[in-house]
Short mmCIF file of C-alpha atoms in Angstrom, two decimals:
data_model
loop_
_atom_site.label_atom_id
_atom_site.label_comp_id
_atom_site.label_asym_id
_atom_site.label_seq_id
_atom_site.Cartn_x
_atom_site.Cartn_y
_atom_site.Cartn_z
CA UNK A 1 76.44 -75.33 23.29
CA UNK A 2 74.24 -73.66 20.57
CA UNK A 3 71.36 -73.36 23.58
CA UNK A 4 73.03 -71.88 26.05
CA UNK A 5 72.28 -68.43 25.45
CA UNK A 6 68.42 -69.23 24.03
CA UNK A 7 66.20 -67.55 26.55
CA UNK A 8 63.02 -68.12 24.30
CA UNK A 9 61.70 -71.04 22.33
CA UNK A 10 59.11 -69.98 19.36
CA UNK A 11 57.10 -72.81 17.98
CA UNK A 12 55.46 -73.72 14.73
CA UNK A 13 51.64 -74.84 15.25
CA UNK A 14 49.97 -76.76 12.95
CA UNK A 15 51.54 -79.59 12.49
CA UNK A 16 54.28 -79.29 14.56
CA UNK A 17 52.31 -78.55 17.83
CA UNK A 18 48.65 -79.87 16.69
CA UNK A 19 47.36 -82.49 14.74
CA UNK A 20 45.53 -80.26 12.06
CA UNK A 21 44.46 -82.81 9.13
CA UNK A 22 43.06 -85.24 12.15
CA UNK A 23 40.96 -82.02 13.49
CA UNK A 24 40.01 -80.81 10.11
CA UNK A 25 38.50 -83.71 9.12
CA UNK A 26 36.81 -84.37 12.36
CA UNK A 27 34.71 -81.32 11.42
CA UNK A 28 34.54 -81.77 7.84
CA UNK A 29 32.84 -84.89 8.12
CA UNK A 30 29.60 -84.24 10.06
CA UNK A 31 29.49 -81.51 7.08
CA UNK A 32 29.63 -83.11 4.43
CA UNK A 33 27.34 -85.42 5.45
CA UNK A 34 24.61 -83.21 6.12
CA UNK A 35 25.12 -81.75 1.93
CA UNK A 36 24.65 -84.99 0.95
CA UNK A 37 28.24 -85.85 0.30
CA UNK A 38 29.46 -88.92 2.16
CA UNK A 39 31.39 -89.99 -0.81
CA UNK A 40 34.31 -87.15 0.15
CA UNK A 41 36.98 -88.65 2.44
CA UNK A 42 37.32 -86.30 5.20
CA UNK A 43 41.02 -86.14 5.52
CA UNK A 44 41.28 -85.72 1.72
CA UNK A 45 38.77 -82.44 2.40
CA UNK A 46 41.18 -81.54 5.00
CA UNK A 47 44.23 -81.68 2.76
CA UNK A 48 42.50 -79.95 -0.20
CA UNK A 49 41.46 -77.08 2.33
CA UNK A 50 45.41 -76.88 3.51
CA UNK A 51 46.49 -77.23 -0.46
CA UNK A 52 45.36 -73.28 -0.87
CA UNK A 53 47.20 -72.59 2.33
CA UNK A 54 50.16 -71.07 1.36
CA UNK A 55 49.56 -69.76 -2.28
CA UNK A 56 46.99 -67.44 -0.53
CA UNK A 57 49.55 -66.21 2.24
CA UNK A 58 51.74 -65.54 -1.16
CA UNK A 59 49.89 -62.84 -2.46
CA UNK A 60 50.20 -61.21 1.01
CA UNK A 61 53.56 -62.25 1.41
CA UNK A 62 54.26 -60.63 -2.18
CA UNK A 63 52.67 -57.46 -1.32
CA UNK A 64 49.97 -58.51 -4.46
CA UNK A 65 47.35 -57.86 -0.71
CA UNK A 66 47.85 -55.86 2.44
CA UNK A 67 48.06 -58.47 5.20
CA UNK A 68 44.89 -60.29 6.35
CA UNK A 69 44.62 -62.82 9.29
CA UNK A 70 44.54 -66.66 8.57
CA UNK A 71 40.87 -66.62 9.58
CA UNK A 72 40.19 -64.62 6.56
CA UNK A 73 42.24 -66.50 3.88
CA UNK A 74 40.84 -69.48 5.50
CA UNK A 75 37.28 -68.92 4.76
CA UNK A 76 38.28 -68.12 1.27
CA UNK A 77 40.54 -71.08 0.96
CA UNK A 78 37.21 -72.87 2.28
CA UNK A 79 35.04 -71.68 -0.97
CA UNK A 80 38.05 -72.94 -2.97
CA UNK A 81 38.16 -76.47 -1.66
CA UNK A 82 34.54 -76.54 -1.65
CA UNK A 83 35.10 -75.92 -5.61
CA UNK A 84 37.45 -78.41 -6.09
CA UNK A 85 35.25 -81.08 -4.82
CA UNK A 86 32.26 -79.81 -6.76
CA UNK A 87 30.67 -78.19 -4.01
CA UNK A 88 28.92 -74.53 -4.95
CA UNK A 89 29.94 -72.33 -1.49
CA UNK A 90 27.24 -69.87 -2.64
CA UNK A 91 24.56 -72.37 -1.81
CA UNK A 92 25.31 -73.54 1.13
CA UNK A 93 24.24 -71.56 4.26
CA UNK A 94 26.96 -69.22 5.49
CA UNK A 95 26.69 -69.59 8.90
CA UNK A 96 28.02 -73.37 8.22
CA UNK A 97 31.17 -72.23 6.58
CA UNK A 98 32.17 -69.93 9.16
CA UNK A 99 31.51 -72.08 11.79
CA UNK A 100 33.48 -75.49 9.75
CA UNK A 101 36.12 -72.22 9.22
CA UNK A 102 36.81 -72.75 13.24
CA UNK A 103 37.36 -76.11 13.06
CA UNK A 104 41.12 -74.43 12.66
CA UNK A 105 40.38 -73.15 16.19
CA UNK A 106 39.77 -76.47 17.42
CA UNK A 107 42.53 -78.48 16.72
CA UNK A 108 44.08 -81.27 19.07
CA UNK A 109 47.66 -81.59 20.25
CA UNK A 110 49.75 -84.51 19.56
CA UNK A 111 49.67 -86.67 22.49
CA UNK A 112 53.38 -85.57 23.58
CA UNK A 113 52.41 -81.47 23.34
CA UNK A 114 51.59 -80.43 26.50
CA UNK A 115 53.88 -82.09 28.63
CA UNK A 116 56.76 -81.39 27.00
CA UNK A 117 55.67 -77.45 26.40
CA UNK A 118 55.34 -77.58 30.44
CA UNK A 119 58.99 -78.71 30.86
CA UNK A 120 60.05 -76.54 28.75
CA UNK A 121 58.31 -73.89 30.02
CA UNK A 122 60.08 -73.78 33.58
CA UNK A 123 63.34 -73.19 31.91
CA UNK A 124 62.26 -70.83 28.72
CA UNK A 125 59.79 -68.43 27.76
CA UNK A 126 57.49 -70.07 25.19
CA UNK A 127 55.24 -68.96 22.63
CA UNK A 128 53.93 -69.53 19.20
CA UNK A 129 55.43 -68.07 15.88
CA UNK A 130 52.46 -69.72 13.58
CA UNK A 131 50.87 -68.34 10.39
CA UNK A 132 47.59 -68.72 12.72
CA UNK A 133 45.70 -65.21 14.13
CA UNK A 134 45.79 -64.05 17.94
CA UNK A 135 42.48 -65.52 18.49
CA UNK A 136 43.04 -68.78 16.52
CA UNK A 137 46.11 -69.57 19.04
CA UNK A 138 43.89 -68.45 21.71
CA UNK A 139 40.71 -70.35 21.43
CA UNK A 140 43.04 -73.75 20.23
CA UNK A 141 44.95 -72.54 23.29
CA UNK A 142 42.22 -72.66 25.70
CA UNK A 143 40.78 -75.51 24.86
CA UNK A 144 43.88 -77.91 24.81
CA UNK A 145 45.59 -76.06 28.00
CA UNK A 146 48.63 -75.01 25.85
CA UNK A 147 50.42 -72.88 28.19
CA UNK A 148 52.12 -70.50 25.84
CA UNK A 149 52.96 -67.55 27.77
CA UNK A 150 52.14 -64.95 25.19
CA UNK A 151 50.49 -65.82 21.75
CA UNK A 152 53.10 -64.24 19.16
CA UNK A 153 53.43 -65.28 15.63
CA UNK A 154 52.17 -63.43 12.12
CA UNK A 155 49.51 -61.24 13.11
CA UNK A 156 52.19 -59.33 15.49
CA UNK A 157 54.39 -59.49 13.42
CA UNK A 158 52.91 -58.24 10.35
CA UNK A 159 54.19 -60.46 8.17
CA UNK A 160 53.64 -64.29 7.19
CA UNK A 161 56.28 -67.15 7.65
CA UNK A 162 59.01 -67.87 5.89
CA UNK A 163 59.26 -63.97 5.06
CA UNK A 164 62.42 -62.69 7.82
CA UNK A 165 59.94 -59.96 9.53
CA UNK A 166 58.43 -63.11 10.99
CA UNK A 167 61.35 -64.41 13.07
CA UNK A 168 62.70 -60.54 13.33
CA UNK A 169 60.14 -58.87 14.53
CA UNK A 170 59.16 -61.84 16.94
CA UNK A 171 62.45 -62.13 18.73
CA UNK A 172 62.64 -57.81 18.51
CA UNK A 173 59.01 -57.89 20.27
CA UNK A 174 60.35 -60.53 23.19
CA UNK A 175 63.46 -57.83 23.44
CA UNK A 176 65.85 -60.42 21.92
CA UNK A 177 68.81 -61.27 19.90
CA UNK A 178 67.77 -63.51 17.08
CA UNK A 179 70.34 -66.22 18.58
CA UNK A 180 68.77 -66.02 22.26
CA UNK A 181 65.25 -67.28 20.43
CA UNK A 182 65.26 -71.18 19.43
CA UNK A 183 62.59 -71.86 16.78
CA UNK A 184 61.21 -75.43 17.29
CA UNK A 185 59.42 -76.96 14.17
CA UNK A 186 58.38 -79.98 11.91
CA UNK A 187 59.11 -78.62 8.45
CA UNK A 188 62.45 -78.03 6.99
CA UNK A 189 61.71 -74.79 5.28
CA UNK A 190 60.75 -72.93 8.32
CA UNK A 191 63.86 -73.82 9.98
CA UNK A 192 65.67 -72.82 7.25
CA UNK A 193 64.25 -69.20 7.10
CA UNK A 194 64.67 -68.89 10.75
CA UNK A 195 68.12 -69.95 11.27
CA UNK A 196 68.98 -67.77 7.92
CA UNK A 197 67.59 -64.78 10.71
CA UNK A 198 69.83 -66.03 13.43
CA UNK A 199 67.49 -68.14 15.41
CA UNK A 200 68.50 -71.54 16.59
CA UNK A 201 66.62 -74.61 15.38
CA UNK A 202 65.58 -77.35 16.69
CA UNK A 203 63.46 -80.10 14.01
CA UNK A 204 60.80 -82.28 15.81
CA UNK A 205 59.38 -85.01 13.14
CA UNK A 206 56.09 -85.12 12.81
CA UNK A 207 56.27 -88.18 9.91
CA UNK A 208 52.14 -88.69 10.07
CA UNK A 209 51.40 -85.22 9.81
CA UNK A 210 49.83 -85.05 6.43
CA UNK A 211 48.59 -88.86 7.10
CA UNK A 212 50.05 -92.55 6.72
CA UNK A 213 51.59 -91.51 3.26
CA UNK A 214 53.76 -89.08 3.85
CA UNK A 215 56.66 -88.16 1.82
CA UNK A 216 57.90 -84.71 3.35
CA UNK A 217 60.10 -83.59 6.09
CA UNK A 218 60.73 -87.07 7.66
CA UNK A 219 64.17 -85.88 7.83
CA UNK A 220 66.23 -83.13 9.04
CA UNK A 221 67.19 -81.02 5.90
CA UNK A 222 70.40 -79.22 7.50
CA UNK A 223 72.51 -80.38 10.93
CA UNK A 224 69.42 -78.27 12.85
CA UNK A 225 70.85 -77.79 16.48
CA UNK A 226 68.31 -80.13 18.20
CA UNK A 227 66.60 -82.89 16.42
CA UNK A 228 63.92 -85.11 17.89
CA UNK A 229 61.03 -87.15 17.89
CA UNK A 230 58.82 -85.55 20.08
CA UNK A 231 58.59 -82.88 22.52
CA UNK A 232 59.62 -84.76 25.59
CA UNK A 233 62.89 -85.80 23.46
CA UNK A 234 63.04 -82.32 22.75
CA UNK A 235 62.81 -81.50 26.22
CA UNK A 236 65.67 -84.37 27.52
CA UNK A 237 67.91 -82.64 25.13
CA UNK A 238 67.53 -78.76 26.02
CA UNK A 239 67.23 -79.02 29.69
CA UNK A 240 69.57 -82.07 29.99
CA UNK B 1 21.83 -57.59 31.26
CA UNK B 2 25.11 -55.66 30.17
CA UNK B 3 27.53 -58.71 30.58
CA UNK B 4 25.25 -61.09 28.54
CA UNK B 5 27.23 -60.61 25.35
CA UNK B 6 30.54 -60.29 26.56
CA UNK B 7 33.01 -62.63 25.44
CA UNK B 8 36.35 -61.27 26.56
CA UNK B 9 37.44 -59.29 29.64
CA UNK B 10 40.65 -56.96 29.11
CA UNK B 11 42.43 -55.21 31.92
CA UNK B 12 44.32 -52.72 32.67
CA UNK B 13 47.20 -53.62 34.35
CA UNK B 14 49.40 -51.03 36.30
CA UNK B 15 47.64 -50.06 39.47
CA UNK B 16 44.41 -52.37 38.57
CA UNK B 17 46.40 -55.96 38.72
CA UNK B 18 49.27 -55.35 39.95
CA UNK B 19 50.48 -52.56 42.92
CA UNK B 20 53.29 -50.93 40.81
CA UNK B 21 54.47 -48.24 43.62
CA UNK B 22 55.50 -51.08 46.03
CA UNK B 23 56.74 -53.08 43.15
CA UNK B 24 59.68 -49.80 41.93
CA UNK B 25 60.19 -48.62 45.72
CA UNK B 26 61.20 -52.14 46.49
CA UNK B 27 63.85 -52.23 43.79
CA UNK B 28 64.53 -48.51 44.10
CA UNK B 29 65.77 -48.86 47.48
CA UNK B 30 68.30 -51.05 47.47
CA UNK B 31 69.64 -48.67 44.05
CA UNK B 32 68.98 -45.27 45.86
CA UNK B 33 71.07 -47.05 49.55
CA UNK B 34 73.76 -48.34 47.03
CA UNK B 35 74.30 -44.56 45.75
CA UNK B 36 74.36 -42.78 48.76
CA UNK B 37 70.82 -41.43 48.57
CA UNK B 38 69.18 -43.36 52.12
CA UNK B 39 67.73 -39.44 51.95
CA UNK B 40 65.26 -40.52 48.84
CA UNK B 41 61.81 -42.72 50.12
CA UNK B 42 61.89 -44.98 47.43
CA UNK B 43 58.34 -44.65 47.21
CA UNK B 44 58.83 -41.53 46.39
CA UNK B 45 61.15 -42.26 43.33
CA UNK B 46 58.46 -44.59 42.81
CA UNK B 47 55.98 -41.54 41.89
CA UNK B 48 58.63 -39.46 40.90
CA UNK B 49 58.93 -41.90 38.08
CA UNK B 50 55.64 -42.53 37.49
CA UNK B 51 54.95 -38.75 37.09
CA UNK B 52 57.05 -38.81 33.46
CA UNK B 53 54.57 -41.80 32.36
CA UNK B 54 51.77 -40.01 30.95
CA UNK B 55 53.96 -37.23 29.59
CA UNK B 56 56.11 -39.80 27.83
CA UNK B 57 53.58 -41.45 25.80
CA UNK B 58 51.54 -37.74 25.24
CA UNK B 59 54.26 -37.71 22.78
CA UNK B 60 53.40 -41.22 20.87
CA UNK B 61 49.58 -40.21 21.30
CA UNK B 62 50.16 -37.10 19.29
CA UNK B 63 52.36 -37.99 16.79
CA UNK B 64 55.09 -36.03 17.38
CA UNK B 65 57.35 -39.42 18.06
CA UNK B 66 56.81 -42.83 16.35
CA UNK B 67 55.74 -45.49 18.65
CA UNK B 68 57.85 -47.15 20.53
CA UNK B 69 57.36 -49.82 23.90
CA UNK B 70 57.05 -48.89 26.90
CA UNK B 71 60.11 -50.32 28.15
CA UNK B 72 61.80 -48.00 26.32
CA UNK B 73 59.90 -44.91 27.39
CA UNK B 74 60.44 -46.50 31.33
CA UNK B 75 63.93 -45.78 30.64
CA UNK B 76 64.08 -42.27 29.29
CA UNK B 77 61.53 -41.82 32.52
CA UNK B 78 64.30 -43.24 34.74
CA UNK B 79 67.05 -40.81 33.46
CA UNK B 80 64.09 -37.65 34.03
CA UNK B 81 63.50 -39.06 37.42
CA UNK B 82 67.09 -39.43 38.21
CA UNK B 83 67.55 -35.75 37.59
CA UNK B 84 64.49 -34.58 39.78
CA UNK B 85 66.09 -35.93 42.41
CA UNK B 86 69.92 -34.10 41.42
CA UNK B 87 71.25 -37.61 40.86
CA UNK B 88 73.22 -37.60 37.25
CA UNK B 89 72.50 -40.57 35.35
CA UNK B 90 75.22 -40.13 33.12
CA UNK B 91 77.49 -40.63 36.11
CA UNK B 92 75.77 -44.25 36.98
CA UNK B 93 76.70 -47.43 35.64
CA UNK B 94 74.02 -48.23 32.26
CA UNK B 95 73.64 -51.81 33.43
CA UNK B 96 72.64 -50.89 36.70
CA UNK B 97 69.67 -48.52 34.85
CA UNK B 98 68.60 -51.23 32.69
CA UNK B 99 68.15 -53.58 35.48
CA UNK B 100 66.49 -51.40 37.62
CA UNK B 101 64.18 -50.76 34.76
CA UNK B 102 63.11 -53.64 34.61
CA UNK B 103 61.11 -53.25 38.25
CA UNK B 104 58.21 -52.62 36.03
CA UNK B 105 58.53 -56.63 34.93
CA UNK B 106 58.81 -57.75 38.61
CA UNK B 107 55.35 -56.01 40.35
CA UNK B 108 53.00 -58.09 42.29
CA UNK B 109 49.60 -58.57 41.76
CA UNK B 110 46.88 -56.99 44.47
CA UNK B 111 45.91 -60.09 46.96
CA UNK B 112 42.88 -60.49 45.19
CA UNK B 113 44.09 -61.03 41.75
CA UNK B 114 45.12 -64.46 40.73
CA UNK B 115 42.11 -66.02 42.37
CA UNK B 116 39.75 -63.55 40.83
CA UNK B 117 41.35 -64.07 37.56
CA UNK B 118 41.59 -67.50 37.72
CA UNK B 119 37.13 -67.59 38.14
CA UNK B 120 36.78 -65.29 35.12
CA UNK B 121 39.46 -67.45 32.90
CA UNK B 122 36.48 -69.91 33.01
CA UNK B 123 33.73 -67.89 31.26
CA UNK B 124 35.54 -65.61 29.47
CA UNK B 125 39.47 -64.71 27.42
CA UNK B 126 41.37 -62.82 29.72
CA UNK B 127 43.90 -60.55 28.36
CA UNK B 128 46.13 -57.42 29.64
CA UNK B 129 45.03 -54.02 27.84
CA UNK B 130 47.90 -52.23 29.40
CA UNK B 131 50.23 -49.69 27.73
CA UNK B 132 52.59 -52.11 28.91
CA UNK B 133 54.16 -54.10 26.03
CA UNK B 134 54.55 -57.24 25.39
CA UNK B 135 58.06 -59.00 27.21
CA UNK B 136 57.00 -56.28 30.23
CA UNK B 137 53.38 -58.14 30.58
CA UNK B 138 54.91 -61.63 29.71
CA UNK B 139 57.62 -61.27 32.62
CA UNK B 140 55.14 -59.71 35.00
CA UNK B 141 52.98 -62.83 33.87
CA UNK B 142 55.51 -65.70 34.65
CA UNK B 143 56.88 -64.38 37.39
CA UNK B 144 53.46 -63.76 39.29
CA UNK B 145 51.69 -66.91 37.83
CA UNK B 146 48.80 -64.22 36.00
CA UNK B 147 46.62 -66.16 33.63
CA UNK B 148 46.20 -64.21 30.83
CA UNK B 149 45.10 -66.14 27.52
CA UNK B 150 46.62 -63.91 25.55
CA UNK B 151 49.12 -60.99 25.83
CA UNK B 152 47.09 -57.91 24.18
CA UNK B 153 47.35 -54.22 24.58
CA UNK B 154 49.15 -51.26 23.13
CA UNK B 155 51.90 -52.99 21.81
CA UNK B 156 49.93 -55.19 19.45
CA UNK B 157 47.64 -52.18 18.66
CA UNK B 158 50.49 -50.13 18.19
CA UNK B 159 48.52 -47.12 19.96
CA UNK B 160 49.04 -45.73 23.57
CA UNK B 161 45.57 -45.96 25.91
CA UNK B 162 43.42 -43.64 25.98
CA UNK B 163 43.69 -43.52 21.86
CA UNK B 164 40.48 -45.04 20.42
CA UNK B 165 42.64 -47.19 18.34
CA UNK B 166 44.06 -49.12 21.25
CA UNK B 167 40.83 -50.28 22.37
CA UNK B 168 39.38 -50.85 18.87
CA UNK B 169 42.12 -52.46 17.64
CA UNK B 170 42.13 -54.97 20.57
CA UNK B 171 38.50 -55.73 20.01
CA UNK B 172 39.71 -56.36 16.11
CA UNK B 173 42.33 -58.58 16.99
CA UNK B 174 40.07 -60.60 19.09
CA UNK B 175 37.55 -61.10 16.20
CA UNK B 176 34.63 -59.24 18.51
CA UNK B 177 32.58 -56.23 18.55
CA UNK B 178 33.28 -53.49 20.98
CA UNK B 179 30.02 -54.63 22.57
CA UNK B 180 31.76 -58.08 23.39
CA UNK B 181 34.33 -57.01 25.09
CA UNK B 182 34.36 -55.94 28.80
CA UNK B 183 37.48 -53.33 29.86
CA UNK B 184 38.40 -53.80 33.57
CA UNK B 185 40.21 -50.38 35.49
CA UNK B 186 40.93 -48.83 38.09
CA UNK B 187 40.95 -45.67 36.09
CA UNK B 188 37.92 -43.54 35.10
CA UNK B 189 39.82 -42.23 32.39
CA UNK B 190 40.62 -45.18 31.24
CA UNK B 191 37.13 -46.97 31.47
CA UNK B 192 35.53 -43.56 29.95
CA UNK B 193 37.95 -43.94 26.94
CA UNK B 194 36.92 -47.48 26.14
CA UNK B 195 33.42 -46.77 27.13
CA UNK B 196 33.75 -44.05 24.32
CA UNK B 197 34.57 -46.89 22.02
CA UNK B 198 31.90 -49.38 22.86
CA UNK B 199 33.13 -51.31 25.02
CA UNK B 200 31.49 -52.47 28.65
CA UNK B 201 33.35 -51.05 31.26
CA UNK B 202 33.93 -52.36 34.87
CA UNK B 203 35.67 -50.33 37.98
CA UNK B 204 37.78 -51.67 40.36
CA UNK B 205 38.76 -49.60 43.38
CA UNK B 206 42.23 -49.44 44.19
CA UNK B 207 42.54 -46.90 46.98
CA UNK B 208 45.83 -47.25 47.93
CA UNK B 209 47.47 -47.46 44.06
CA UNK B 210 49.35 -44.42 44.88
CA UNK B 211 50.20 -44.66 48.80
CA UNK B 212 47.57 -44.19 51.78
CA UNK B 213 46.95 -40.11 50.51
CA UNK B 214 45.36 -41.49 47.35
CA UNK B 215 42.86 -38.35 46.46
CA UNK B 216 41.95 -39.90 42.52
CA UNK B 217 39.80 -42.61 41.26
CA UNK B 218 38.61 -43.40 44.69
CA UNK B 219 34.89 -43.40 43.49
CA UNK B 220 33.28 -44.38 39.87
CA UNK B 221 32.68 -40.92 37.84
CA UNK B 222 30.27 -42.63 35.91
CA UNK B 223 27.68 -45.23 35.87
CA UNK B 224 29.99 -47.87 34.90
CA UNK B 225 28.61 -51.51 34.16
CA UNK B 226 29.87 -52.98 37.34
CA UNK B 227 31.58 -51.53 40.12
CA UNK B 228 33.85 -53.47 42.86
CA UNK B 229 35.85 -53.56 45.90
CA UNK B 230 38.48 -56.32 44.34
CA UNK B 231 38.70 -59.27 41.92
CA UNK B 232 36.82 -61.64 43.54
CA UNK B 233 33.86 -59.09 43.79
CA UNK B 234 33.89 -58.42 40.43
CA UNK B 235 33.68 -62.38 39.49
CA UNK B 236 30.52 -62.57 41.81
CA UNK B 237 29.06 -60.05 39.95
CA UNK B 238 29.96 -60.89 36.30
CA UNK B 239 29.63 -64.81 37.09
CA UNK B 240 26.85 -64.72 39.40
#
């Protein structure tokens, strides 16, 4: 079968492995409380934070800006959705927005993560191949127990997701053939870049992951060669 | 004190973690008995190989060759070692070359090290700072259950030790100041390097790293920041 030969499974993080608007806005809301604005719904500041995500990886992605680590576009995307909800970033103290800036750092699992990352663990190697820094993974690493054995992904890489140096370089640096590296996420797109590399796929739906409303990725875009609910699913399939 | 504002410990691996000359004679042996060389002490091949290591990356360090990993340069090393000893490695099967390469992926930690580790996982990020790269610490890591938060070092820096940029970058990469991090060796050379760079330097004596005649590194050549017997004496001191 398609997994046979897959001696490493890369993972998407936020959202596929963490619960990022739920974290976000955990953080967000002691904030904007304290500057006076308790009329902002926190998950709304959450998703208006993650609406500059990827235009600002674009003008790295386009070569427009030498790569820069997600902490950095962060804090800018920070100012920006501090614009959009009226907010002046210049006025408030600086030492609050890098500290809300590692609420990214912070971010919980989904309830299913960790167990089914330790299954799968005994049988493959496992790391993440997120948009998120080295020391992003590391500190949300740490503090959930996500037992990744190395922390792979962008900054290693060099290059931003869905760009092909992503998955390339990542299965080159574990010493692999794209095919021997399954790439396990919640979003259509990703798969599709990474199975255009070589990798195998595997979808996981994550249908609450931008909140009760969601329209996007509740269902496998292509015949991906695992699809499941969760990670122990995911886990009952590949080690059957 | 010196330790007060460090945030992240980084090791050096070969000969500080893990005891790589018992590691390669052990998988030597049964290579060297299988080829009619019983004549060879595999811990002999063991240094024999070793002694192309430095060489090998002089040539990354000064330009002369692009970088490339380790694993890679443990190879070429394994043909050069081959031929100190009159054995032709053109005449030996490839497979059984890459395999026994891979030795350097299957050495076992000092006694001391997993324990020791384990204490200063819980006040600080651990990571290898080895010119080992990345699959080479990841399979040393699974295999011997080593702890590491992150998989660092010159792989991800793209810079052999004792370049400045492999320390520098490392600190980068983990969002700190040289200051914050703390470089654990059994190397003066190595320590004296990152000391160079800013960073807080600890020694750990490993007398017997290269066999029971060991004549280097046996004492600290400089006033290093804190200066042990082991692991677990180096968590006293840096916990304490």
């Amino acid at each position: 079968m398609a997994w046979d030969k897959v001696q490493a499974l890369v993972f998407d993080v936020f959202g596929t492995v963490v619960d990022w608007r739920s974290g976000v806005a955990r953080e967000a809301a002691p904030f904007l409380a304290r500057h006076g604005r308790r009329d902002i719904d926190p998950a709304a500041f959450a998703d208006a934070w993650r609406s500059h995500y990827s235009p600002s990886m674009e003008a790295v992605r386009s070569g427009l800006r030498p790569f820069v680590r997600l902490d950095v576009l962060h804090r800018e995307n920070l100012e920006a959705a501090l614009r959009d909800v009226d907010m002046d970033p210049a006025a408030l103290p600086p030492a609050e927005l890098d500290a809300l800036n590692l609420a990214w750092h912070r971010l919980d699992p989904w309830p299913d993560a960790l167990e089914g990352l330790a299954r799968l663990k005994a049988r493959y190697i496992i790391a993440p191949l997120s948009n998120g820094n080295i020391r992003l993974m590391l500190d949300m690493a740490k503090r959930a127990g996500l037992p990744w054995d190395a922390i792979l992904g962008a900054e290693v890489a060099q290059a931003y997701k869905p760009m092909p140096e992503a998955y390339l370089r990542t299965a080159e640096v574990l010493g692999l053939a794209p095919a021997e590296v399954g790439m396990v996420a919640a979003h259509n797109g990703d798969l599709a870049a990474a199975r255009q590399c070589g990798l195998k796929t595997a979808f996981v739906r994550r249908p609450t992951e931008h909140g009760p409303g969601q329209t996007s990725d509740l269902q496998p875009a292509q015949d991906w060669d695992a699809v499941a609910d969760d990670f122990g699913q995911l886990a009952d399939q590949l080690l059957g």
